[in-house]
């Protein structure tokens, strides 16, 4: 991910009395720009999730006769290539951010969302469609509440960043270890911790994106920042959904 300076915006608060008409206009202009910026991020993020869902459904259409089933059973190296491809897209966007134009970054983002759909299509072979739908709407509700809290809270949660990042690293290590151990209990614990970590990241990333607006407005980086912000929230949503599915999903 792009790593912008995560500093709290200072200045006159929303509840203070303006000192001059120009300051009122400046605040109104800032707030309008901020709303437009955040709305653009949510639009990209929501569209990406929708595209991923559509691709996953189409790729798994037909159950055990679907391309998703063939990939899972006969894919071999291709199966793992598809599973790991989203990570390659994320790395490309992160490290190529300053070299890519905003238009190129958009193409990479939509490609990323498409490949994620193919990668996630196998969940329709494991869980019932009804339980996937219930989990999706539960995740959407939780995401909306957490993101709203991150946007509106006056509490500085920037300190969560390092803790949550280390939590993600630990989570990945635990998941790799459990591939070899195959412990159901460990998998259950990992899923629970995963939900908590990505719930925290949802609020943290929302506040981070809100606060970085003051440094990016009016710059050439603005368009790219919107896409990268959408990627951050997209990953929070998808990961929270996948870990919740371990609890709420009913197997076929």
mmCIF file of C-alpha atoms in Angstrom:
data_model
loop_
_atom_site.group_PDB
_atom_site.id
_atom_site.type_symbol
_atom_site.label_atom_id
_atom_site.label_comp_id
_atom_site.label_asym_id
_atom_site.label_seq_id
_atom_site.Cartn_x
_atom_site.Cartn_y
_atom_site.Cartn_z
ATOM 1 C CA UNK A 1 0.000 0.000 0.000
ATOM 2 C CA UNK A 2 1.036 3.572 -0.444
ATOM 3 C CA UNK A 3 2.350 4.931 2.842
ATOM 4 C CA UNK A 4 1.252 8.519 3.259
ATOM 5 C CA UNK A 5 2.046 10.521 6.361
ATOM 6 C CA UNK A 6 -0.558 9.688 8.975
ATOM 7 C CA UNK A 7 -0.950 12.927 10.927
ATOM 8 C CA UNK A 8 -4.088 14.303 12.527
ATOM 9 C CA UNK A 9 -5.537 17.379 10.869
ATOM 10 C CA UNK A 10 -5.272 20.428 13.095
ATOM 11 C CA UNK A 11 -7.062 23.715 12.995
ATOM 12 C CA UNK A 12 -10.420 25.076 14.027
ATOM 13 C CA UNK A 13 -12.827 22.322 15.056
ATOM 14 C CA UNK A 14 -16.297 21.822 13.695
ATOM 15 C CA UNK A 15 -17.889 23.064 16.890
ATOM 16 C CA UNK A 16 -15.877 26.271 17.288
ATOM 17 C CA UNK A 17 -17.115 29.732 16.408
ATOM 18 C CA UNK A 18 -15.714 31.029 13.096
ATOM 19 C CA UNK A 19 -13.697 34.215 13.322
ATOM 20 C CA UNK A 20 -14.406 35.532 9.857
ATOM 21 C CA UNK A 21 -16.591 34.974 6.826
ATOM 22 C CA UNK A 22 -13.602 33.788 4.800
ATOM 23 C CA UNK A 23 -12.875 31.104 7.354
ATOM 24 C CA UNK A 24 -16.466 29.861 7.157
ATOM 25 C CA UNK A 25 -16.197 29.636 3.373
ATOM 26 C CA UNK A 26 -12.838 27.905 3.668
ATOM 27 C CA UNK A 27 -14.227 25.340 6.088
ATOM 28 C CA UNK A 28 -17.273 24.713 3.876
ATOM 29 C CA UNK A 29 -15.046 24.283 0.829
ATOM 30 C CA UNK A 30 -12.747 21.903 2.728
ATOM 31 C CA UNK A 31 -15.650 19.803 4.019
ATOM 32 C CA UNK A 32 -17.234 19.610 0.565
ATOM 33 C CA UNK A 33 -13.931 18.494 -0.940
ATOM 34 C CA UNK A 34 -13.431 15.931 1.815
ATOM 35 C CA UNK A 35 -16.892 14.465 1.293
ATOM 36 C CA UNK A 36 -16.302 14.220 -2.457
ATOM 37 C CA UNK A 37 -12.913 12.581 -1.873
ATOM 38 C CA UNK A 38 -14.257 9.981 0.569
ATOM 39 C CA UNK A 39 -17.310 9.311 -1.595
ATOM 40 C CA UNK A 40 -15.021 8.614 -4.561
ATOM 41 C CA UNK A 41 -13.067 6.122 -2.453
ATOM 42 C CA UNK A 42 -16.234 4.344 -1.330
ATOM 43 C CA UNK A 43 -17.570 4.278 -4.913
ATOM 44 C CA UNK A 44 -14.401 2.626 -6.189
ATOM 45 C CA UNK A 45 -14.303 0.229 -3.254
ATOM 46 C CA UNK A 46 -17.982 -0.728 -3.613
ATOM 47 C CA UNK A 47 -17.675 -1.167 -7.381
ATOM 48 C CA UNK A 48 -14.612 -3.356 -6.872
ATOM 49 C CA UNK A 49 -16.451 -5.579 -4.378
ATOM 50 C CA UNK A 50 -19.423 -5.817 -6.760
ATOM 51 C CA UNK A 51 -17.176 -6.785 -9.684
ATOM 52 C CA UNK A 52 -15.428 -9.410 -7.549
ATOM 53 C CA UNK A 53 -18.778 -10.879 -6.487
ATOM 54 C CA UNK A 54 -20.115 -11.051 -10.049
ATOM 55 C CA UNK A 55 -16.950 -12.712 -11.354
ATOM 56 C CA UNK A 56 -16.947 -15.211 -8.451
ATOM 57 C CA UNK A 57 -20.579 -16.175 -9.102
ATOM 58 C CA UNK A 58 -20.090 -16.554 -12.861
ATOM 59 C CA UNK A 59 -16.872 -18.534 -12.480
ATOM 60 C CA UNK A 60 -18.512 -20.940 -10.032
ATOM 61 C CA UNK A 61 -21.743 -21.276 -12.031
ATOM 62 C CA UNK A 62 -22.562 -24.924 -12.536
ATOM 63 C CA UNK A 63 -21.184 -26.227 -9.255
ATOM 64 C CA UNK A 64 -18.808 -29.136 -9.748
ATOM 65 C CA UNK A 65 -18.982 -28.622 -13.514
ATOM 66 C CA UNK A 66 -17.841 -25.005 -13.231
ATOM 67 C CA UNK A 67 -14.442 -23.506 -14.128
ATOM 68 C CA UNK A 68 -13.898 -22.900 -10.398
ATOM 69 C CA UNK A 69 -14.278 -26.617 -9.665
ATOM 70 C CA UNK A 70 -11.943 -27.567 -12.507
ATOM 71 C CA UNK A 71 -9.365 -25.074 -11.241
ATOM 72 C CA UNK A 72 -9.583 -26.430 -7.684
ATOM 73 C CA UNK A 73 -9.341 -30.083 -8.755
ATOM 74 C CA UNK A 74 -7.089 -29.998 -11.804
ATOM 75 C CA UNK A 75 -5.496 -26.575 -11.674
ATOM 76 C CA UNK A 76 -2.267 -27.578 -9.969
ATOM 77 C CA UNK A 77 0.225 -24.733 -10.289
ATOM 78 C CA UNK A 78 -2.385 -22.681 -12.140
ATOM 79 C CA UNK A 79 -4.637 -22.869 -9.076
ATOM 80 C CA UNK A 80 -1.906 -21.422 -6.842
ATOM 81 C CA UNK A 81 -1.015 -18.841 -9.476
ATOM 82 C CA UNK A 82 -4.607 -17.594 -9.445
ATOM 83 C CA UNK A 83 -4.696 -17.618 -5.638
ATOM 84 C CA UNK A 84 -1.485 -15.574 -5.390
ATOM 85 C CA UNK A 85 -2.167 -13.271 -8.355
ATOM 86 C CA UNK A 86 -4.065 -10.658 -6.251
ATOM 87 C CA UNK A 87 -0.953 -10.186 -4.121
ATOM 88 C CA UNK A 88 1.064 -9.488 -7.282
ATOM 89 C CA UNK A 89 -1.437 -6.791 -8.283
ATOM 90 C CA UNK A 90 -1.237 -5.171 -4.842
ATOM 91 C CA UNK A 91 2.560 -5.105 -4.978
ATOM 92 C CA UNK A 92 2.454 -3.670 -8.503
ATOM 93 C CA UNK A 93 0.110 -0.873 -7.419
ATOM 94 C CA UNK A 94 2.104 -0.105 -4.283
ATOM 95 C CA UNK A 95 5.597 -0.068 -5.761
ATOM 96 C CA UNK A 96 4.552 1.315 -9.142
ATOM 97 C CA UNK A 97 2.336 4.039 -7.713
ATOM 98 C CA UNK A 98 4.558 6.974 -8.684
ATOM 99 C CA UNK A 99 5.338 5.575 -12.126
ATOM 100 C CA UNK A 100 1.776 4.723 -13.128
ATOM 101 C CA UNK A 101 -0.732 7.282 -14.340
ATOM 102 C CA UNK A 102 -4.121 7.452 -12.634
ATOM 103 C CA UNK A 103 -5.700 5.805 -15.704
ATOM 104 C CA UNK A 104 -3.226 2.910 -15.592
ATOM 105 C CA UNK A 105 -3.815 2.503 -11.869
ATOM 106 C CA UNK A 106 -7.548 2.257 -12.524
ATOM 107 C CA UNK A 107 -6.992 -0.533 -15.058
ATOM 108 C CA UNK A 108 -4.804 -2.411 -12.581
ATOM 109 C CA UNK A 109 -7.442 -1.954 -9.863
ATOM 110 C CA UNK A 110 -10.247 -3.400 -12.013
ATOM 111 C CA UNK A 111 -7.964 -6.252 -13.088
ATOM 112 C CA UNK A 112 -7.173 -6.903 -9.431
ATOM 113 C CA UNK A 113 -10.879 -7.025 -8.519
ATOM 114 C CA UNK A 114 -11.524 -9.431 -11.416
ATOM 115 C CA UNK A 115 -8.710 -11.805 -10.429
ATOM 116 C CA UNK A 116 -9.920 -11.663 -6.811
ATOM 117 C CA UNK A 117 -13.310 -12.832 -8.053
ATOM 118 C CA UNK A 118 -11.745 -15.841 -9.776
ATOM 119 C CA UNK A 119 -9.648 -16.574 -6.684
ATOM 120 C CA UNK A 120 -12.676 -16.417 -4.367
ATOM 121 C CA UNK A 121 -15.034 -18.365 -6.638
ATOM 122 C CA UNK A 122 -14.234 -21.656 -4.879
ATOM 123 C CA UNK A 123 -16.122 -20.523 -1.758
ATOM 124 C CA UNK A 124 -19.341 -21.278 -3.683
ATOM 125 C CA UNK A 125 -18.198 -24.896 -3.898
ATOM 126 C CA UNK A 126 -17.639 -25.097 -0.141
ATOM 127 C CA UNK A 127 -20.431 -22.988 1.403
ATOM 128 C CA UNK A 128 -24.134 -22.645 0.591
ATOM 129 C CA UNK A 129 -25.177 -19.588 -1.384
ATOM 130 C CA UNK A 130 -27.588 -18.583 1.401
ATOM 131 C CA UNK A 131 -24.885 -18.565 4.077
ATOM 132 C CA UNK A 132 -22.533 -16.621 1.788
ATOM 133 C CA UNK A 133 -25.266 -14.021 1.252
ATOM 134 C CA UNK A 134 -25.969 -13.759 5.008
ATOM 135 C CA UNK A 135 -22.262 -13.363 5.746
ATOM 136 C CA UNK A 136 -21.898 -10.740 3.026
ATOM 137 C CA UNK A 137 -24.688 -8.579 4.432
ATOM 138 C CA UNK A 138 -23.393 -9.051 7.985
ATOM 139 C CA UNK A 139 -19.967 -7.914 6.805
ATOM 140 C CA UNK A 140 -21.474 -4.961 4.946
ATOM 141 C CA UNK A 141 -23.318 -3.836 8.084
ATOM 142 C CA UNK A 142 -20.242 -4.214 10.278
ATOM 143 C CA UNK A 143 -18.054 -2.447 7.731
ATOM 144 C CA UNK A 144 -20.471 0.476 7.429
ATOM 145 C CA UNK A 145 -20.646 0.919 11.204
ATOM 146 C CA UNK A 146 -16.887 0.654 11.740
ATOM 147 C CA UNK A 147 -16.073 2.970 8.859
ATOM 148 C CA UNK A 148 -18.614 5.526 10.062
ATOM 149 C CA UNK A 149 -17.090 5.414 13.532
ATOM 150 C CA UNK A 150 -13.595 5.838 12.115
ATOM 151 C CA UNK A 151 -14.763 8.835 10.106
ATOM 152 C CA UNK A 152 -16.657 10.620 12.873
ATOM 153 C CA UNK A 153 -14.704 9.807 16.049
ATOM 154 C CA UNK A 154 -12.597 12.561 17.577
ATOM 155 C CA UNK A 155 -10.347 9.917 19.115
ATOM 156 C CA UNK A 156 -6.923 9.657 17.491
ATOM 157 C CA UNK A 157 -6.537 5.997 16.513
ATOM 158 C CA UNK A 158 -3.394 6.465 14.421
ATOM 159 C CA UNK A 159 -1.512 4.546 17.113
ATOM 160 C CA UNK A 160 -3.427 1.414 16.129
ATOM 161 C CA UNK A 161 -1.494 1.183 12.865
ATOM 162 C CA UNK A 162 1.666 -0.546 14.083
ATOM 163 C CA UNK A 163 -0.267 -2.924 16.324
ATOM 164 C CA UNK A 164 -2.670 -3.920 13.548
ATOM 165 C CA UNK A 165 0.135 -4.327 11.015
ATOM 166 C CA UNK A 166 1.988 -6.680 13.344
ATOM 167 C CA UNK A 167 -1.293 -8.498 13.903
ATOM 168 C CA UNK A 168 -1.659 -9.090 10.157
ATOM 169 C CA UNK A 169 1.906 -10.420 9.937
ATOM 170 C CA UNK A 170 1.263 -12.758 12.868
ATOM 171 C CA UNK A 171 -2.008 -13.868 11.294
ATOM 172 C CA UNK A 172 -0.288 -14.773 8.022
ATOM 173 C CA UNK A 173 2.398 -16.744 9.848
ATOM 174 C CA UNK A 174 -0.228 -18.620 11.887
ATOM 175 C CA UNK A 175 -2.211 -19.460 8.736
ATOM 176 C CA UNK A 176 0.883 -20.827 7.001
ATOM 177 C CA UNK A 177 1.744 -22.951 10.053
ATOM 178 C CA UNK A 178 -1.811 -24.287 10.210
ATOM 179 C CA UNK A 179 -1.587 -25.434 6.591
ATOM 180 C CA UNK A 180 0.847 -28.086 7.817
ATOM 181 C CA UNK A 181 -0.781 -28.703 11.212
ATOM 182 C CA UNK A 182 -4.387 -28.781 10.008
ATOM 183 C CA UNK A 183 -5.825 -27.913 13.427
ATOM 184 C CA UNK A 184 -9.535 -27.006 13.466
ATOM 185 C CA UNK A 185 -9.124 -25.279 16.819
ATOM 186 C CA UNK A 186 -6.263 -23.166 15.522
ATOM 187 C CA UNK A 187 -8.269 -22.319 12.408
ATOM 188 C CA UNK A 188 -11.162 -21.173 14.615
ATOM 189 C CA UNK A 189 -8.851 -18.959 16.692
ATOM 190 C CA UNK A 190 -7.235 -17.526 13.557
ATOM 191 C CA UNK A 191 -10.652 -16.654 12.129
ATOM 192 C CA UNK A 192 -11.693 -14.897 15.348
ATOM 193 C CA UNK A 193 -8.496 -12.871 15.530
ATOM 194 C CA UNK A 194 -8.751 -12.124 11.813
ATOM 195 C CA UNK A 195 -12.224 -10.629 12.221
ATOM 196 C CA UNK A 196 -11.002 -8.391 15.061
ATOM 197 C CA UNK A 197 -7.885 -7.250 13.190
ATOM 198 C CA UNK A 198 -9.713 -6.292 10.006
ATOM 199 C CA UNK A 199 -12.529 -4.675 11.970
ATOM 200 C CA UNK A 200 -9.876 -2.488 13.579
ATOM 201 C CA UNK A 201 -8.239 -1.824 10.214
ATOM 202 C CA UNK A 202 -11.560 -0.690 8.760
ATOM 203 C CA UNK A 203 -11.870 2.088 11.346
ATOM 204 C CA UNK A 204 -8.142 2.892 11.244
ATOM 205 C CA UNK A 205 -7.942 3.111 7.437
ATOM 206 C CA UNK A 206 -11.059 5.272 7.273
ATOM 207 C CA UNK A 207 -9.577 7.809 9.691
ATOM 208 C CA UNK A 208 -6.197 7.635 7.936
ATOM 209 C CA UNK A 209 -7.774 8.330 4.551
ATOM 210 C CA UNK A 210 -9.818 11.177 5.992
ATOM 211 C CA UNK A 211 -6.778 12.792 7.598
ATOM 212 C CA UNK A 212 -4.526 12.480 4.567
ATOM 213 C CA UNK A 213 -6.932 14.527 2.446
ATOM 214 C CA UNK A 214 -5.474 17.807 3.685
ATOM 215 C CA UNK A 215 -2.040 16.854 2.326
ATOM 216 C CA UNK A 216 -3.299 15.576 -1.018
ATOM 217 C CA UNK A 217 -5.989 18.058 -2.071
ATOM 218 C CA UNK A 218 -5.035 20.045 -5.098
ATOM 219 C CA UNK A 219 -2.108 17.739 -5.957
ATOM 220 C CA UNK A 220 -1.568 15.360 -8.861
ATOM 221 C CA UNK A 221 -1.527 12.519 -6.342
ATOM 222 C CA UNK A 222 -5.207 12.995 -5.497
ATOM 223 C CA UNK A 223 -6.604 10.688 -8.192
ATOM 224 C CA UNK A 224 -4.145 7.940 -7.353
ATOM 225 C CA UNK A 225 -4.820 8.331 -3.635
ATOM 226 C CA UNK A 226 -8.523 7.684 -4.232
ATOM 227 C CA UNK A 227 -7.767 4.359 -5.940
ATOM 228 C CA UNK A 228 -5.222 3.259 -3.328
ATOM 229 C CA UNK A 229 -7.652 4.243 -0.570
ATOM 230 C CA UNK A 230 -10.294 2.086 -2.245
ATOM 231 C CA UNK A 231 -7.829 -0.823 -2.321
ATOM 232 C CA UNK A 232 -7.208 -0.470 1.431
ATOM 233 C CA UNK A 233 -10.909 -0.526 2.314
ATOM 234 C CA UNK A 234 -11.604 -3.254 -0.243
ATOM 235 C CA UNK A 235 -9.030 -5.511 1.420
ATOM 236 C CA UNK A 236 -10.458 -4.753 4.867
ATOM 237 C CA UNK A 237 -13.941 -5.700 3.668
ATOM 238 C CA UNK A 238 -12.956 -8.866 1.789
ATOM 239 C CA UNK A 239 -10.739 -10.196 4.567
ATOM 240 C CA UNK A 240 -13.357 -9.518 7.237
ATOM 241 C CA UNK A 241 -15.912 -11.292 5.025
ATOM 242 C CA UNK A 242 -13.700 -14.352 4.549
ATOM 243 C CA UNK A 243 -12.939 -14.723 8.246
ATOM 244 C CA UNK A 244 -16.600 -14.231 9.183
ATOM 245 C CA UNK A 245 -17.558 -16.875 6.633
ATOM 246 C CA UNK A 246 -15.614 -19.399 8.712
ATOM 247 C CA UNK A 247 -18.106 -18.763 11.535
ATOM 248 C CA UNK A 248 -21.344 -18.095 9.676
ATOM 249 C CA UNK A 249 -20.900 -20.228 6.553
ATOM 250 C CA UNK A 250 -22.862 -23.471 6.184
ATOM 251 C CA UNK A 251 -20.969 -26.083 4.199
ATOM 252 C CA UNK A 252 -22.465 -27.759 1.145
#
